[in-house]
C-alpha positions as a printed NumPy array, in Angstrom:
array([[172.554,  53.966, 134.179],
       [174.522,  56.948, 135.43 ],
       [174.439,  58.533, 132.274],
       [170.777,  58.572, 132.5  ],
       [170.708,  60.157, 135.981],
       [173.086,  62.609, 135.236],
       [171.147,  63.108, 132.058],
       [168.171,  63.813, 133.999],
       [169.59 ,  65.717, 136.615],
       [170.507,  68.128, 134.056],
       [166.747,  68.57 , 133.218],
       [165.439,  68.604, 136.877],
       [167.953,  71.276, 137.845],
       [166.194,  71.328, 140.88 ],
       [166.548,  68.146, 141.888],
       [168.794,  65.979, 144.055],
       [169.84 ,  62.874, 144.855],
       [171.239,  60.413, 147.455],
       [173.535,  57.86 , 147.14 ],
       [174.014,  55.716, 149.964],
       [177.228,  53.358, 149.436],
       [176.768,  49.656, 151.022],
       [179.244,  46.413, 150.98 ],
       [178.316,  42.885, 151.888],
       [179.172,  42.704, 155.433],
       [181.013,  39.848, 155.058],
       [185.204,  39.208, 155.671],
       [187.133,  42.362, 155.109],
       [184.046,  44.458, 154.018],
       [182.571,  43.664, 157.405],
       [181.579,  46.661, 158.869],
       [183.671,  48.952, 156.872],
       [182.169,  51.681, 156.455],
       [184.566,  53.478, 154.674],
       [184.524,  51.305, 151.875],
       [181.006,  51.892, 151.631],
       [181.23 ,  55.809, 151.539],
       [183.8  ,  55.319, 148.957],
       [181.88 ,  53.713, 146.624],
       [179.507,  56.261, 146.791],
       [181.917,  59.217, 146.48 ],
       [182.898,  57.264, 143.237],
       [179.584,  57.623, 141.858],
       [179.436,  61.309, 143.347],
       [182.772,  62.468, 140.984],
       [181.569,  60.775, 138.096],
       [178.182,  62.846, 138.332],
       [179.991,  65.794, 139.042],
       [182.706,  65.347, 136.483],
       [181.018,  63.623, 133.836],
       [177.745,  65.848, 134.283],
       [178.957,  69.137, 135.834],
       [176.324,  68.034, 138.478],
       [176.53 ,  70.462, 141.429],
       [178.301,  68.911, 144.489],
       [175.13 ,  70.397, 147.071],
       [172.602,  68.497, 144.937],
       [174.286,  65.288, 145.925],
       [174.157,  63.705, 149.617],
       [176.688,  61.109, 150.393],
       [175.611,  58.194, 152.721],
       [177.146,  54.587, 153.766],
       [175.864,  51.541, 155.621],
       [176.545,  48.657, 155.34 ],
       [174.212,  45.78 , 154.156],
       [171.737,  47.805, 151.509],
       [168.569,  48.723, 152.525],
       [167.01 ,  45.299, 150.714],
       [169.463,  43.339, 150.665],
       [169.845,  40.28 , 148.889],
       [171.012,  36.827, 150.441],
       [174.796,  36.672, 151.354],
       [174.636,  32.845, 150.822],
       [175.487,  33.232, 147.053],
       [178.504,  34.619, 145.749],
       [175.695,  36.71 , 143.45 ],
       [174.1  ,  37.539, 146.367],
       [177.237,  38.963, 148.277],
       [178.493,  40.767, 144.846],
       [175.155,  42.457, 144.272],
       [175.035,  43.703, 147.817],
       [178.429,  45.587, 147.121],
       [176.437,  48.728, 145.519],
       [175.217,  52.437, 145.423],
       [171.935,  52.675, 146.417],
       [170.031,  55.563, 144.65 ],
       [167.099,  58.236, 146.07 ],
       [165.635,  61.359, 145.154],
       [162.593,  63.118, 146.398],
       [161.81 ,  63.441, 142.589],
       [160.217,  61.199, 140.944],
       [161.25 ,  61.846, 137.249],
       [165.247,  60.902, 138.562],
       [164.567,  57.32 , 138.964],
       [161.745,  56.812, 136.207],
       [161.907,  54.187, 134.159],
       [163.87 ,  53.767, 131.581],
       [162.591,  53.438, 128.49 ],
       [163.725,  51.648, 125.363],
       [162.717,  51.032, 121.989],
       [163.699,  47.791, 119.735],
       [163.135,  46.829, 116.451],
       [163.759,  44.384, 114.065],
       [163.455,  44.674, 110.082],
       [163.928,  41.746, 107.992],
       [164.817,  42.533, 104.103],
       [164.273,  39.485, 101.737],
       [166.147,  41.092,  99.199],
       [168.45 ,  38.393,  97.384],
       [171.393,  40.957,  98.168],
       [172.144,  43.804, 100.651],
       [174.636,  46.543, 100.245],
       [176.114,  48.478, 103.094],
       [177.697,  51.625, 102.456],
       [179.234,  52.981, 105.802],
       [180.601,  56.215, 106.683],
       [183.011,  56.766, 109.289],
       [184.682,  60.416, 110.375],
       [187.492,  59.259, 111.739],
       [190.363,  62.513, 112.707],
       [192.926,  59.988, 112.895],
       [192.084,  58.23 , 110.414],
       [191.387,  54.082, 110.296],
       [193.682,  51.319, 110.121],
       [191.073,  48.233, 109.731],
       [187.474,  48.394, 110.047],
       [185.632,  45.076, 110.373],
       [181.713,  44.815, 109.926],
       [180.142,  41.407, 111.325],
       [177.159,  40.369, 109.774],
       [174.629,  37.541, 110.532],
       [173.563,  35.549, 108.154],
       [170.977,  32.238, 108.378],
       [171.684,  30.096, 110.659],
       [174.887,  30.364, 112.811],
       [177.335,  31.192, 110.383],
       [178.317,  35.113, 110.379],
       [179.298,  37.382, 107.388],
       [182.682,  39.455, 108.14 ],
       [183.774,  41.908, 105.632],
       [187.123,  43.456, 106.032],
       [187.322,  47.812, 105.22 ],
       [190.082,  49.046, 103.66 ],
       [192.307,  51.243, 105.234],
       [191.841,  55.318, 105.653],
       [194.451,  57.677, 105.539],
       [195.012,  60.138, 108.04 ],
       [194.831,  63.021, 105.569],
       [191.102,  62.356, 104.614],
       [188.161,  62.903, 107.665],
       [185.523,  60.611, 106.162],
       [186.344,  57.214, 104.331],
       [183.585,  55.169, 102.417]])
């Protein structure tokens, strides 16, 4: 998910964001506020390191139990309450995500694979699980790839 906001902070270059750290309230996370601001900062350096994203675009902010938070009976609950809320005043930030899936089924009696891997270091085992009917899986072990050749077949 960060990936995509970062993604899309690098198209919006005008935009920013919020992220307001929270924690359960409950035993040693109990008012600490700290905790809360560090989770956020966490989310912060990864945005700026992982996304060169500007450090004035992005407002740090804590509290404690998030702004919805969900019920602190549950052990689900608690956990889902320890989290980085995100805003932004633009809308295209936190669109949805989209996502494409598709299946194709081949009735051909037989199927061959031929992959193609660029590996710089080369490859010591490559393994390639394939399901089958039923429950049983397919496994087919690659040979090895020397170090001296980029791409192995």
């Amino acid at each position: 998910m960060l990936n995509i906001i970062g993604k899309r902070m690098i198209e919006h270059p005008e935009a920013a964001i919020t992220l307001t750290g929270c924690n359960d309230n409950i035993g040693a996370e109990k008012g600490n506020r700290k905790l809360s601001t560090a989770r956020a900062e966490a989310v912060r350096d990864y945005l700026q390191t992982g996304w060169n994203i500007a450090p004035d675009r992005i407002l740090i902010e804590a509290r404690n139990l998030p702004k919805m938070p969900s019920t602190s009976r549950l052990e689900e609950g608690q956990a889902d309450n320890r989290r980085v809320e995100i805003t932004s005043e633009n809308p295209a930030i936190l669109d949805l995500v989209r996502s494409t899936y598709f299946a194709t089924r081949i009735d051909a009696p037989a199927l061959t694979l031929k992959p193609v891997v660029t590996a710089p270091h080369g490859v010591a085992v490559g393994r390639l699980p394939l399901p089958t009917t039923g429950r049983n899986w397919v496994s087919r072990q690659a040979k090895a790839c020397p170090r001296r050749r980029s791409k192995c077949r």
